[in-house]
């Protein structure tokens, strides 16, 4: 490959990032990338230059992984990212609201043997795990996906950091991996393909509320009658609330199978804690864990079956001869 030369000299860090692009793409578009990057960073503030570096590296990574806007994987990720973000925000709301009153009470009246510092630290850690997800969802609901992507990645890093501080055992390691996967989905999804129309924004908000509010109500009023704690039932409920979104992408007049795959991918992070437990637990417990995973994905399977039945009925109706009457 011939070296790309241009009259516009990009900063050295920019040249290194441009080198991340695939060789064929760099050979065809290298001059334009150099010129555009040099013009975009000339005389700009340090934060603006850092944003250009980030955009350059992200674009190169998408091309390397073949997850750009014109790639099928890009459409899958664009369908997965808003679902994953909405589910994460719904879980954050579930973990935050019931304990918020207790956190405030403990700050006002700390335990005598622990003191105010312990109560404040507990509140800070709880807010660090939950509030950034709600902020990211709030930004996404306003239609600013690029800003929501930054907030979502920050939320994933904060959640993973707090989880690591609390100690790592199989279940918590799975939680950490799940948060990392949510952050990766949000980061890598092509911003131009993510649905931030009014319908898409309402769907994100609806998913988050559908996750949090019923579970909070069930936890508060019926926990004593349930054979399993709501924390164990939460992944099953996540699959249940995302099933209508999957059905809409497969049973509508304008089917979108790639975004439907993305909906399923967006629910995957919540199966990772139990997957981690299965990886470390004795083989005797593998069967109940597989049954549990099956219960989590069963609502999505029902949605697939219903969508298939709807499409089959449409084909039959389309091939029926018209009634002469």
XYZ file of C-alpha atoms in Angstrom:
325
model
C 0.000 0.000 0.000
C 1.252 3.458 -0.888
C 1.704 5.919 1.936
C -1.012 8.508 2.117
C 0.272 12.037 1.796
C -1.566 15.259 2.135
C -0.912 18.945 2.482
C -2.823 18.955 5.734
C -0.754 17.683 8.625
C -2.823 15.986 11.299
C -1.453 15.808 14.856
C 0.691 12.779 15.559
C -1.998 11.171 17.775
C -4.473 11.661 14.946
C -2.131 10.005 12.461
C -1.808 7.027 14.783
C -5.589 6.740 15.050
C -5.971 7.030 11.280
C -3.586 4.075 11.090
C -6.281 1.989 12.818
C -8.429 2.083 9.693
C -8.364 -0.993 7.413
C -5.598 -0.724 4.826
C -7.951 -0.769 1.833
C -10.184 1.938 3.306
C -7.137 4.005 4.286
C -5.715 3.722 0.791
C -8.982 4.914 -0.782
C -9.946 7.627 1.700
C -6.776 8.403 3.639
C -6.237 11.868 2.134
C -9.801 12.907 2.921
C -9.567 11.607 6.496
C -6.289 13.477 7.080
C -7.631 16.713 5.634
C -10.951 16.563 7.468
C -9.331 15.670 10.782
C -6.690 18.405 10.508
C -9.361 20.977 9.685
C -11.643 19.785 12.491
C -8.929 20.018 15.161
C -7.179 23.218 14.073
C -7.548 25.925 16.721
C -10.063 23.891 18.741
C -10.117 23.441 22.508
C -8.550 20.394 24.087
C -11.944 18.842 24.871
C -13.081 19.315 21.263
C -9.871 17.695 19.992
C -10.383 14.758 22.361
C -13.894 14.306 20.988
C -12.454 14.196 17.467
C -9.927 11.582 18.615
C -12.767 9.517 20.103
C -14.886 9.760 16.955
C -11.914 8.825 14.778
C -11.041 5.762 16.880
C -14.685 4.655 17.141
C -15.224 4.915 13.387
C -12.047 2.949 12.703
C -13.078 0.279 15.207
C -16.505 -0.073 13.594
C -14.928 -0.533 10.177
C -12.483 -3.102 11.555
C -15.293 -5.056 13.234
C -17.645 -4.548 10.247
C -20.355 -2.983 12.380
C -20.795 0.207 10.391
C -24.152 1.632 9.231
C -24.065 -0.406 6.011
C -23.221 -3.705 7.727
C -25.847 -6.159 9.064
C -24.059 -6.227 12.406
C -24.505 -2.465 12.625
C -28.296 -2.859 12.392
C -28.217 -5.582 15.043
C -26.269 -3.346 17.416
C -28.546 -0.392 16.654
C -31.479 -2.553 17.741
C -29.694 -3.861 20.828
C -28.254 -0.646 22.294
C -31.484 1.224 23.167
C -33.046 -1.947 24.591
C -29.975 -2.677 26.725
C -29.859 0.931 27.950
C -33.577 0.969 28.790
C -33.364 -2.326 30.696
C -30.309 -1.109 32.612
C -32.115 2.110 33.540
C -35.197 0.155 34.615
C -33.097 -2.089 36.857
C -31.327 0.979 38.254
C -34.690 2.538 39.090
C -35.743 -0.685 40.806
C -32.584 -0.777 42.922
C -32.651 2.942 43.706
C -36.222 3.884 44.635
C -37.026 1.329 47.378
C -33.771 2.030 49.203
C -33.697 5.801 48.756
C -35.761 6.536 51.839
C -33.587 4.224 53.908
C -30.406 5.900 52.655
C -31.717 9.348 53.621
C -32.840 8.017 57.007
C -29.401 6.534 57.699
C -27.686 9.799 56.828
C -29.950 11.640 59.248
C -29.713 8.927 61.910
C -26.517 6.925 61.357
C -25.824 3.681 63.149
C -23.964 4.504 66.403
C -21.194 1.998 65.740
C -20.679 3.024 62.091
C -21.115 6.798 62.046
C -22.110 9.299 59.385
C -19.201 8.518 57.077
C -20.392 4.961 56.490
C -23.932 6.139 55.687
C -22.689 8.776 53.255
C -20.359 6.278 51.546
C -23.207 3.778 51.157
C -25.397 6.489 49.608
C -22.641 7.599 47.223
C -21.989 4.029 46.058
C -25.687 3.376 45.549
C -26.109 6.565 43.533
C -22.976 5.791 41.515
C -24.457 2.423 40.510
C -27.881 3.726 39.542
C -28.155 7.464 38.839
C -25.860 7.496 35.741
C -28.109 4.942 34.020
C -31.146 7.138 34.632
C -29.240 10.152 33.322
C -28.221 8.247 30.180
C -31.816 7.161 29.557
C -33.085 10.696 30.146
C -30.671 12.023 27.525
C -31.628 9.262 25.080
C -35.326 10.020 25.523
C -34.638 13.600 24.420
C -33.271 12.198 21.145
C -29.574 12.970 21.733
C -28.144 9.505 21.268
C -24.492 10.576 20.927
C -24.599 12.252 24.347
C -26.572 9.317 25.748
C -23.881 6.958 24.455
C -21.200 8.799 26.434
C -23.382 8.796 29.562
C -24.179 5.101 29.088
C -20.536 4.097 28.793
C -19.722 6.166 31.897
C -22.600 4.466 33.735
C -21.286 1.026 32.760
C -17.788 1.900 33.992
C -19.099 3.285 37.291
C -21.352 0.274 37.868
C -18.538 -2.151 37.112
C -16.175 -0.227 39.399
C -18.606 -0.241 42.317
C -19.288 -3.931 41.750
C -15.565 -4.680 41.798
C -15.161 -2.743 45.060
C -17.854 -4.841 46.730
C -15.942 -8.042 45.978
C -16.010 -10.553 43.125
C -17.674 -13.929 43.380
C -19.359 -15.820 40.523
C -22.679 -13.958 40.566
C -21.151 -10.492 40.995
C -18.523 -11.268 38.336
C -21.397 -12.072 35.988
C -23.047 -8.772 36.899
C -19.811 -6.951 36.115
C -19.541 -8.730 32.752
C -23.161 -7.863 32.011
C -22.595 -4.172 32.682
C -19.507 -4.272 30.482
C -21.582 -5.817 27.695
C -24.251 -3.102 28.009
C -21.524 -0.453 27.765
C -20.044 -2.143 24.688
C -23.428 -2.341 22.953
C -24.142 1.322 23.636
C -20.660 2.376 22.515
C -20.482 0.362 19.296
C -24.004 0.906 17.954
C -23.921 3.241 14.922
C -25.532 6.454 16.156
C -27.205 7.157 12.827
C -29.129 3.866 12.933
C -30.423 4.022 16.519
C -34.143 4.756 16.537
C -34.557 8.138 18.250
C -37.862 8.936 16.595
C -40.785 9.651 18.877
C -41.744 5.978 18.731
C -38.233 4.851 19.633
C -37.973 7.307 22.523
C -41.350 6.258 23.918
C -40.319 2.622 23.633
C -37.143 3.202 25.648
C -39.009 5.066 28.381
C -41.785 2.473 28.382
C -39.359 -0.433 28.709
C -37.590 1.181 31.668
C -40.843 1.931 33.497
C -42.275 -1.503 32.656
C -39.202 -3.084 34.241
C -39.100 -0.989 37.411
C -42.612 -0.120 38.528
C -44.277 -3.584 38.555
C -41.239 -5.150 40.220
C -41.125 -2.435 42.883
C -44.839 -2.941 43.555
C -44.441 -6.728 43.690
C -41.409 -6.444 45.937
C -43.246 -4.158 48.335
C -46.667 -5.738 48.544
C -46.412 -9.398 47.568
C -42.839 -10.489 48.351
C -44.034 -12.479 51.344
C -46.277 -14.604 49.096
C -43.729 -15.330 46.360
C -41.704 -18.559 46.485
C -38.691 -16.738 44.985
C -37.311 -13.260 45.720
C -37.911 -10.633 43.046
C -34.173 -10.361 42.386
C -34.232 -13.941 41.095
C -37.389 -13.320 39.060
C -36.081 -10.052 37.590
C -34.339 -11.578 34.514
C -37.534 -13.489 33.663
C -39.484 -10.244 33.890
C -36.935 -8.497 31.648
C -37.541 -11.111 28.970
C -41.280 -10.616 29.407
C -41.259 -6.830 28.927
C -38.985 -7.015 25.866
C -41.144 -9.653 24.152
C -43.599 -7.033 22.754
C -40.661 -5.095 21.262
C -39.432 -8.278 19.580
C -42.943 -9.042 18.337
C -43.312 -5.547 16.882
C -40.146 -5.929 14.823
C -41.143 -9.323 13.435
C -44.925 -9.164 13.113
C -45.282 -5.646 11.716
C -45.914 -4.822 8.085
C -42.292 -3.710 7.769
C -40.389 -6.566 9.330
C -36.871 -5.898 10.609
C -35.247 -9.243 11.528
C -31.836 -7.680 12.215
C -33.231 -5.259 14.804
C -35.243 -8.158 16.244
C -31.968 -10.026 16.783
C -30.755 -6.845 18.475
C -33.676 -6.949 20.917
C -32.634 -10.447 21.965
C -29.016 -9.347 22.240
C -30.066 -6.429 24.453
C -31.474 -8.856 27.033
C -28.343 -11.050 27.081
C -26.439 -9.082 29.790
C -29.036 -10.074 32.382
C -28.378 -13.781 31.827
C -24.663 -13.409 32.443
C -24.781 -13.558 36.283
C -26.435 -16.981 36.197
C -24.097 -18.055 33.396
C -21.143 -17.186 35.624
C -22.677 -19.200 38.460
C -23.104 -22.174 36.128
C -19.477 -21.919 35.053
C -18.190 -22.177 38.628
C -20.810 -24.318 40.368
C -20.756 -28.132 40.475
C -22.232 -29.912 37.428
C -25.122 -31.152 39.584
C -26.561 -27.633 39.572
C -26.253 -27.166 35.821
C -29.725 -28.502 35.025
C -31.668 -26.087 37.271
C -29.598 -23.214 35.932
C -30.388 -24.222 32.357
C -34.063 -24.432 33.292
C -33.819 -20.949 34.773
C -32.187 -19.612 31.589
C -34.971 -21.249 29.589
C -37.571 -19.460 31.724
C -35.790 -16.157 31.046
C -35.882 -16.539 27.267
C -39.279 -18.272 27.094
C -41.223 -14.989 26.620
C -39.014 -14.135 23.653
C -39.667 -17.595 22.237
C -43.408 -17.020 22.566
C -43.015 -13.703 20.729
C -41.140 -15.493 17.929
C -43.891 -18.093 17.642
C -46.639 -15.457 17.537
C -44.740 -13.443 14.919
C -44.313 -16.562 12.797
C -48.029 -17.313 13.051
C -48.920 -13.747 12.046
C -46.639 -13.846 9.005
C -48.000 -17.257 7.987
C -51.578 -15.995 8.259
C -50.712 -13.028 6.049
C -49.198 -15.286 3.396
C -52.250 -17.544 3.416
C -54.571 -14.552 3.151
C -52.495 -13.112 0.293
C -52.663 -16.355 -1.712
C -56.406 -16.958 -1.191
C -58.502 -16.200 -4.273
C -60.724 -13.192 -3.839
C -64.383 -13.837 -3.112
C -66.377 -13.337 -6.345
C -69.263 -12.040 -4.311
